[in-house]
Structure formats: structure tokens, C-alpha cells
Amino acid sequence: YNERCSYRESLGFCQSFCCAMMRLLKILTFILCLSSTLSCIYDGPLTKEDIKVGDIIPDFSVEMFDGTTMTGEYLRKGVSVIMFFHTGCPDCAATLPEVQKIYDEYFPQQVKFAVISREEGKETIDHFWKANSLTLPYSAQSDRTVYNLFADSRIPRVYICLDGIIKAVFTDEPNNPTSGDIRSVLEGLI
């Protein structure tokens, strides 16, 4: 009897231990998922003030996906839309198709577009573009050099500009920008 009893007790311990480990695994999985979602929203403490409405587009130069060069100087002529993104960010993934709608509608009206990644390579972006049928012109940036000219944290970021002056800034707060939000600003500028 004692052997069976100790066997049952050890079996009960194993089951309790396994249950505790499963709970711990679920909690860690939840924390990991939450942190990856929040990584789009909070990147760390701010070290400088972001550019805002009324500011001028900073000087920068990036190579676009097709090998052409896009500069701040070029975007300071007429109406332009600048977006910063990372395809791993859920808010960016939701905003990119909205910006695609605006691109389809306003590019023929001479609105300039620069969609610039934040720390993401061309191969990953190409895959996302193909999977989501996007045709937006983008620039793959492996670091935050250009992004940091505009902001320290938070993506997506969409800037609407007229003759180099920022007229509107959209982020994911309070909600991701929609094509309607962006359109309403552009209509007042064209």
C-alpha cells in the first residue's frame, strides 16, 4: 500500500507541477504578445520634441525601392505625404492599405509620396507589399537616421505637407489614420 500511495502522491505532484508550468507558459506568452504589440506604440523615453504642424520638412535623402532618390527638398515643393512604418507593427499594417488608397487617388493629382521604413530591410518589405498588393513607393531604411529627424518614437506616422510646411500629423493615437482622415486634409490643400 505504501508504494502505491507514494506513487500516487508523486503522480499528483507531477500533475500540479505541469499545471503550474503551463500557467507560467501562458502568462509568458501573453506578456510576449503584449510587448510586441506595444512596441509599435512605445519605443522608450522621448529625447527631443517631434516635428509638428507648422514645422518645415527636414533635409534628408533616401533611396526609393526603384533606385530613385527622394529628398526633403523635393517634398517641399507642392503637396506631399510622408509615412514612417514597420511591417511588423500591427498599427502600421492597418494604416498602409489606407495610405495606398490615398496614393491611388492623389498621385495622379501630383501629390508626392514617400513611405519610409524604420529599421526594416527591403526583402521583408517586398514580401509584405506583395502579400498585401501594395504599390506605394517606399524606402527601406536599416536604421532610424531619417526617422529620428522627424520623431523619437511611435509608428505609424503620417505627415501631410504643403510647400514644405507640415499641415497635419497622424499617429496611432487616438486611432490609426484612415484614408478619410488623410483625404480631408489633402482636400483642403489641393
PDB file of C-alpha atoms in Angstrom:
ATOM      1  CA  TYR A   1       0.000   0.000   0.000  1.00  0.00           C
ATOM      2  CA  ASN A   2       2.778   2.484   0.869  1.00  0.00           C
ATOM      3  CA  GLU A   3       4.398   2.051  -2.548  1.00  0.00           C
ATOM      4  CA  ARG A   4       1.099   2.756  -4.327  1.00  0.00           C
ATOM      5  CA  CYS A   5       0.412   5.721  -2.102  1.00  0.00           C
ATOM      6  CA  SER A   6       3.797   7.343  -2.687  1.00  0.00           C
ATOM      7  CA  TYR A   7       3.425   6.652  -6.415  1.00  0.00           C
ATOM      8  CA  ARG A   8       0.046   8.413  -6.411  1.00  0.00           C
ATOM      9  CA  GLU A   9       1.474  11.290  -4.399  1.00  0.00           C
ATOM     10  CA  SER A  10       4.375  11.698  -6.831  1.00  0.00           C
ATOM     11  CA  LEU A  11       1.933  11.493  -9.738  1.00  0.00           C
ATOM     12  CA  GLY A  12      -0.135  14.257  -8.116  1.00  0.00           C
ATOM     13  CA  PHE A  13       2.992  16.356  -7.666  1.00  0.00           C
ATOM     14  CA  CYS A  14       3.894  15.921 -11.346  1.00  0.00           C
ATOM     15  CA  GLN A  15       0.404  16.919 -12.432  1.00  0.00           C
ATOM     16  CA  SER A  16       0.490  20.001 -10.180  1.00  0.00           C
ATOM     17  CA  PHE A  17       3.944  20.910 -11.420  1.00  0.00           C
ATOM     18  CA  CYS A  18       2.863  20.514 -15.059  1.00  0.00           C
ATOM     19  CA  CYS A  19      -0.227  22.647 -14.455  1.00  0.00           C
ATOM     20  CA  ALA A  20       1.879  25.348 -12.827  1.00  0.00           C
ATOM     21  CA  MET A  21       4.361  25.284 -15.720  1.00  0.00           C
ATOM     22  CA  MET A  22       1.522  25.535 -18.265  1.00  0.00           C
ATOM     23  CA  ARG A  23       0.114  28.558 -16.422  1.00  0.00           C
ATOM     24  CA  LEU A  24       3.553  30.147 -16.390  1.00  0.00           C
ATOM     25  CA  LEU A  25       3.967  29.447 -20.114  1.00  0.00           C
ATOM     26  CA  LYS A  26       0.585  31.046 -20.867  1.00  0.00           C
ATOM     27  CA  ILE A  27       1.475  34.127 -18.819  1.00  0.00           C
ATOM     28  CA  LEU A  28       4.852  34.484 -20.553  1.00  0.00           C
ATOM     29  CA  THR A  29       3.222  34.069 -23.969  1.00  0.00           C
ATOM     30  CA  PHE A  30       0.687  36.773 -23.094  1.00  0.00           C
ATOM     31  CA  ILE A  31       3.437  39.137 -21.926  1.00  0.00           C
ATOM     32  CA  LEU A  32       5.452  38.499 -25.100  1.00  0.00           C
ATOM     33  CA  CYS A  33       2.435  39.163 -27.334  1.00  0.00           C
ATOM     34  CA  LEU A  34       1.554  42.305 -25.387  1.00  0.00           C
ATOM     35  CA  SER A  35       5.097  43.637 -25.546  1.00  0.00           C
ATOM     36  CA  SER A  36       5.342  43.080 -29.311  1.00  0.00           C
ATOM     37  CA  THR A  37       2.055  44.931 -29.808  1.00  0.00           C
ATOM     38  CA  LEU A  38       3.126  47.790 -27.566  1.00  0.00           C
ATOM     39  CA  SER A  39       6.494  48.054 -29.287  1.00  0.00           C
ATOM     40  CA  CYS A  40       4.749  49.973 -32.082  1.00  0.00           C
ATOM     41  CA  ILE A  41       3.270  52.358 -29.576  1.00  0.00           C
ATOM     42  CA  TYR A  42       6.065  52.990 -27.070  1.00  0.00           C
ATOM     43  CA  ASP A  43       9.708  52.919 -28.082  1.00  0.00           C
ATOM     44  CA  GLY A  44      11.205  54.411 -24.964  1.00  0.00           C
ATOM     45  CA  PRO A  45      11.626  57.811 -23.367  1.00  0.00           C
ATOM     46  CA  LEU A  46      11.488  60.838 -25.634  1.00  0.00           C
ATOM     47  CA  THR A  47      14.793  62.659 -26.009  1.00  0.00           C
ATOM     48  CA  LYS A  48      13.669  65.526 -28.217  1.00  0.00           C
ATOM     49  CA  GLU A  49      10.483  67.139 -29.425  1.00  0.00           C
ATOM     50  CA  ASP A  50       8.917  65.610 -32.525  1.00  0.00           C
ATOM     51  CA  ILE A  51       8.350  67.839 -35.521  1.00  0.00           C
ATOM     52  CA  LYS A  52       4.788  69.100 -35.535  1.00  0.00           C
ATOM     53  CA  VAL A  53       2.243  71.082 -37.513  1.00  0.00           C
ATOM     54  CA  GLY A  54       3.846  74.321 -38.707  1.00  0.00           C
ATOM     55  CA  ASP A  55       7.382  72.906 -38.812  1.00  0.00           C
ATOM     56  CA  ILE A  56       9.341  72.520 -42.046  1.00  0.00           C
ATOM     57  CA  ILE A  57      10.224  69.124 -43.513  1.00  0.00           C
ATOM     58  CA  PRO A  58      13.833  68.420 -42.520  1.00  0.00           C
ATOM     59  CA  ASP A  59      16.604  67.857 -45.055  1.00  0.00           C
ATOM     60  CA  PHE A  60      17.103  64.187 -45.868  1.00  0.00           C
ATOM     61  CA  SER A  61      17.815  61.917 -48.798  1.00  0.00           C
ATOM     62  CA  VAL A  62      16.710  58.289 -49.219  1.00  0.00           C
ATOM     63  CA  GLU A  63      16.918  55.742 -51.984  1.00  0.00           C
ATOM     64  CA  MET A  64      13.491  54.523 -53.021  1.00  0.00           C
ATOM     65  CA  PHE A  65      12.664  50.902 -53.903  1.00  0.00           C
ATOM     66  CA  ASP A  66      13.103  51.610 -57.616  1.00  0.00           C
ATOM     67  CA  GLY A  67      16.565  53.176 -57.223  1.00  0.00           C
ATOM     68  CA  THR A  68      15.431  56.806 -57.477  1.00  0.00           C
ATOM     69  CA  THR A  69      16.339  59.322 -54.783  1.00  0.00           C
ATOM     70  CA  MET A  70      13.752  61.132 -52.661  1.00  0.00           C
ATOM     71  CA  THR A  71      14.793  64.263 -50.776  1.00  0.00           C
ATOM     72  CA  GLY A  72      13.261  66.631 -48.295  1.00  0.00           C
ATOM     73  CA  GLU A  73      13.918  69.408 -50.790  1.00  0.00           C
ATOM     74  CA  TYR A  74      11.817  67.654 -53.457  1.00  0.00           C
ATOM     75  CA  LEU A  75       8.980  67.044 -50.982  1.00  0.00           C
ATOM     76  CA  ARG A  76       8.992  70.749 -50.035  1.00  0.00           C
ATOM     77  CA  LYS A  77       7.513  71.630 -53.445  1.00  0.00           C
ATOM     78  CA  GLY A  78       3.742  71.224 -53.576  1.00  0.00           C
ATOM     79  CA  VAL A  79       1.697  68.714 -51.579  1.00  0.00           C
ATOM     80  CA  SER A  80       3.380  65.660 -50.091  1.00  0.00           C
ATOM     81  CA  VAL A  81       2.563  62.699 -47.868  1.00  0.00           C
ATOM     82  CA  ILE A  82       5.339  61.150 -45.780  1.00  0.00           C
ATOM     83  CA  MET A  83       4.755  57.967 -43.790  1.00  0.00           C
ATOM     84  CA  PHE A  84       7.050  56.076 -41.425  1.00  0.00           C
ATOM     85  CA  PHE A  85       6.284  52.416 -40.784  1.00  0.00           C
ATOM     86  CA  HIS A  86       7.485  48.924 -39.890  1.00  0.00           C
ATOM     87  CA  THR A  87       5.584  45.969 -41.339  1.00  0.00           C
ATOM     88  CA  GLY A  88       5.818  44.079 -38.037  1.00  0.00           C
ATOM     89  CA  CYS A  89       3.791  46.808 -36.323  1.00  0.00           C
ATOM     90  CA  PRO A  90       0.061  45.930 -36.319  1.00  0.00           C
ATOM     91  CA  ASP A  91      -0.972  49.607 -36.455  1.00  0.00           C
ATOM     92  CA  CYS A  92       1.312  50.189 -39.442  1.00  0.00           C
ATOM     93  CA  ALA A  93      -0.043  47.086 -41.161  1.00  0.00           C
ATOM     94  CA  ALA A  94      -3.546  48.536 -40.749  1.00  0.00           C
ATOM     95  CA  THR A  95      -2.537  52.036 -41.916  1.00  0.00           C
ATOM     96  CA  LEU A  96      -0.544  51.082 -45.035  1.00  0.00           C
ATOM     97  CA  PRO A  97      -3.642  49.971 -47.048  1.00  0.00           C
ATOM     98  CA  GLU A  98      -5.318  53.275 -46.085  1.00  0.00           C
ATOM     99  CA  VAL A  99      -2.335  55.223 -47.413  1.00  0.00           C
ATOM    100  CA  GLN A 100      -2.414  53.024 -50.539  1.00  0.00           C
ATOM    101  CA  LYS A 101      -5.998  54.224 -51.196  1.00  0.00           C
ATOM    102  CA  ILE A 102      -4.819  57.831 -50.889  1.00  0.00           C
ATOM    103  CA  TYR A 103      -1.860  57.138 -53.182  1.00  0.00           C
ATOM    104  CA  ASP A 104      -4.151  55.631 -55.823  1.00  0.00           C
ATOM    105  CA  GLU A 105      -6.436  58.662 -55.643  1.00  0.00           C
ATOM    106  CA  TYR A 106      -3.970  61.552 -55.271  1.00  0.00           C
ATOM    107  CA  PHE A 107      -0.737  60.536 -57.004  1.00  0.00           C
ATOM    108  CA  PRO A 108      -2.320  61.342 -60.396  1.00  0.00           C
ATOM    109  CA  GLN A 109      -3.035  64.821 -58.960  1.00  0.00           C
ATOM    110  CA  GLN A 110       0.704  65.453 -58.464  1.00  0.00           C
ATOM    111  CA  VAL A 111       0.766  64.688 -54.714  1.00  0.00           C
ATOM    112  CA  LYS A 112       4.219  63.335 -53.805  1.00  0.00           C
ATOM    113  CA  PHE A 113       4.542  60.237 -51.585  1.00  0.00           C
ATOM    114  CA  ALA A 114       7.464  58.976 -49.507  1.00  0.00           C
ATOM    115  CA  VAL A 115       6.779  55.863 -47.426  1.00  0.00           C
ATOM    116  CA  ILE A 116       9.879  55.197 -45.317  1.00  0.00           C
ATOM    117  CA  SER A 117      10.585  52.182 -43.158  1.00  0.00           C
ATOM    118  CA  ARG A 118      12.016  52.416 -39.686  1.00  0.00           C
ATOM    119  CA  GLU A 119      14.710  49.770 -39.210  1.00  0.00           C
ATOM    120  CA  GLU A 120      13.441  47.313 -41.799  1.00  0.00           C
ATOM    121  CA  GLY A 121      15.079  45.846 -44.878  1.00  0.00           C
ATOM    122  CA  LYS A 122      13.897  45.677 -48.474  1.00  0.00           C
ATOM    123  CA  GLU A 123      13.343  41.897 -48.548  1.00  0.00           C
ATOM    124  CA  THR A 124      10.859  41.947 -45.647  1.00  0.00           C
ATOM    125  CA  ILE A 125       9.063  44.975 -47.069  1.00  0.00           C
ATOM    126  CA  ASP A 126       8.879  43.446 -50.565  1.00  0.00           C
ATOM    127  CA  HIS A 127       7.252  40.352 -49.091  1.00  0.00           C
ATOM    128  CA  PHE A 128       4.685  42.455 -47.192  1.00  0.00           C
ATOM    129  CA  TRP A 129       3.994  44.631 -50.257  1.00  0.00           C
ATOM    130  CA  LYS A 130       3.354  41.560 -52.437  1.00  0.00           C
ATOM    131  CA  ALA A 131       1.197  39.834 -49.811  1.00  0.00           C
ATOM    132  CA  ASN A 132      -0.947  42.973 -49.454  1.00  0.00           C
ATOM    133  CA  SER A 133      -0.972  44.118 -53.117  1.00  0.00           C
ATOM    134  CA  LEU A 134       0.642  47.466 -52.287  1.00  0.00           C
ATOM    135  CA  THR A 135       2.200  49.679 -54.945  1.00  0.00           C
ATOM    136  CA  LEU A 136       3.235  52.620 -52.749  1.00  0.00           C
ATOM    137  CA  PRO A 137       6.759  53.912 -53.377  1.00  0.00           C
ATOM    138  CA  TYR A 138       8.853  53.050 -50.323  1.00  0.00           C
ATOM    139  CA  SER A 139      12.358  53.405 -48.991  1.00  0.00           C
ATOM    140  CA  ALA A 140      13.839  50.606 -46.871  1.00  0.00           C
ATOM    141  CA  GLN A 141      15.948  52.022 -44.042  1.00  0.00           C
ATOM    142  CA  SER A 142      18.026  49.714 -41.855  1.00  0.00           C
ATOM    143  CA  ASP A 143      18.273  52.281 -39.067  1.00  0.00           C
ATOM    144  CA  ARG A 144      16.433  55.269 -37.602  1.00  0.00           C
ATOM    145  CA  THR A 145      18.554  58.058 -39.051  1.00  0.00           C
ATOM    146  CA  VAL A 146      15.827  59.604 -41.231  1.00  0.00           C
ATOM    147  CA  TYR A 147      13.024  58.709 -38.819  1.00  0.00           C
ATOM    148  CA  ASN A 148      14.834  60.484 -35.970  1.00  0.00           C
ATOM    149  CA  LEU A 149      14.796  63.734 -37.955  1.00  0.00           C
ATOM    150  CA  PHE A 150      11.014  63.636 -37.534  1.00  0.00           C
ATOM    151  CA  ALA A 151      10.415  61.840 -34.224  1.00  0.00           C
ATOM    152  CA  ASP A 152      11.880  59.689 -31.464  1.00  0.00           C
ATOM    153  CA  SER A 153       9.077  57.180 -31.088  1.00  0.00           C
ATOM    154  CA  ARG A 154       5.675  55.974 -32.303  1.00  0.00           C
ATOM    155  CA  ILE A 155       4.753  54.485 -35.622  1.00  0.00           C
ATOM    156  CA  PRO A 156       2.853  54.705 -37.826  1.00  0.00           C
ATOM    157  CA  ARG A 157       3.427  58.396 -38.528  1.00  0.00           C
ATOM    158  CA  VAL A 158       1.827  60.175 -41.469  1.00  0.00           C
ATOM    159  CA  TYR A 159       2.773  63.768 -42.303  1.00  0.00           C
ATOM    160  CA  ILE A 160       0.764  65.877 -44.758  1.00  0.00           C
ATOM    161  CA  CYS A 161       2.754  68.830 -46.086  1.00  0.00           C
ATOM    162  CA  LEU A 162       2.263  71.852 -48.331  1.00  0.00           C
ATOM    163  CA  ASP A 163       5.339  73.577 -49.756  1.00  0.00           C
ATOM    164  CA  GLY A 164       7.469  72.009 -47.044  1.00  0.00           C
ATOM    165  CA  ILE A 165       5.296  73.046 -44.100  1.00  0.00           C
ATOM    166  CA  ILE A 166       3.700  70.265 -42.110  1.00  0.00           C
ATOM    167  CA  LYS A 167      -0.067  70.765 -42.123  1.00  0.00           C
ATOM    168  CA  ALA A 168      -1.129  67.569 -40.295  1.00  0.00           C
ATOM    169  CA  VAL A 169       0.474  64.715 -38.359  1.00  0.00           C
ATOM    170  CA  PHE A 170      -1.274  61.385 -37.809  1.00  0.00           C
ATOM    171  CA  THR A 171      -0.129  58.625 -35.469  1.00  0.00           C
ATOM    172  CA  ASP A 172      -1.952  55.683 -33.954  1.00  0.00           C
ATOM    173  CA  GLU A 173      -3.280  57.907 -31.169  1.00  0.00           C
ATOM    174  CA  PRO A 174      -6.162  58.094 -30.572  1.00  0.00           C
ATOM    175  CA  ASN A 175      -6.803  55.803 -33.583  1.00  0.00           C
ATOM    176  CA  ASN A 176      -4.946  54.725 -36.697  1.00  0.00           C
ATOM    177  CA  PRO A 177      -5.395  57.245 -39.513  1.00  0.00           C
ATOM    178  CA  THR A 178      -7.902  56.266 -42.172  1.00  0.00           C
ATOM    179  CA  SER A 179      -7.968  57.244 -45.817  1.00  0.00           C
ATOM    180  CA  GLY A 180     -10.869  59.542 -44.884  1.00  0.00           C
ATOM    181  CA  ASP A 181      -8.755  61.344 -42.268  1.00  0.00           C
ATOM    182  CA  ILE A 182      -5.923  61.888 -44.726  1.00  0.00           C
ATOM    183  CA  ARG A 183      -8.275  62.796 -47.588  1.00  0.00           C
ATOM    184  CA  SER A 184      -9.950  65.501 -45.506  1.00  0.00           C
ATOM    185  CA  VAL A 185      -6.599  67.263 -45.028  1.00  0.00           C
ATOM    186  CA  LEU A 186      -5.496  66.822 -48.642  1.00  0.00           C
ATOM    187  CA  GLU A 187      -8.767  68.222 -49.984  1.00  0.00           C
ATOM    188  CA  GLY A 188      -8.061  71.456 -48.132  1.00  0.00           C
ATOM    189  CA  LEU A 189      -4.606  71.708 -49.726  1.00  0.00           C
ATOM    190  CA  ILE A 190      -5.238  70.851 -53.367  1.00  0.00           C
TER     191      ILE A 190
END
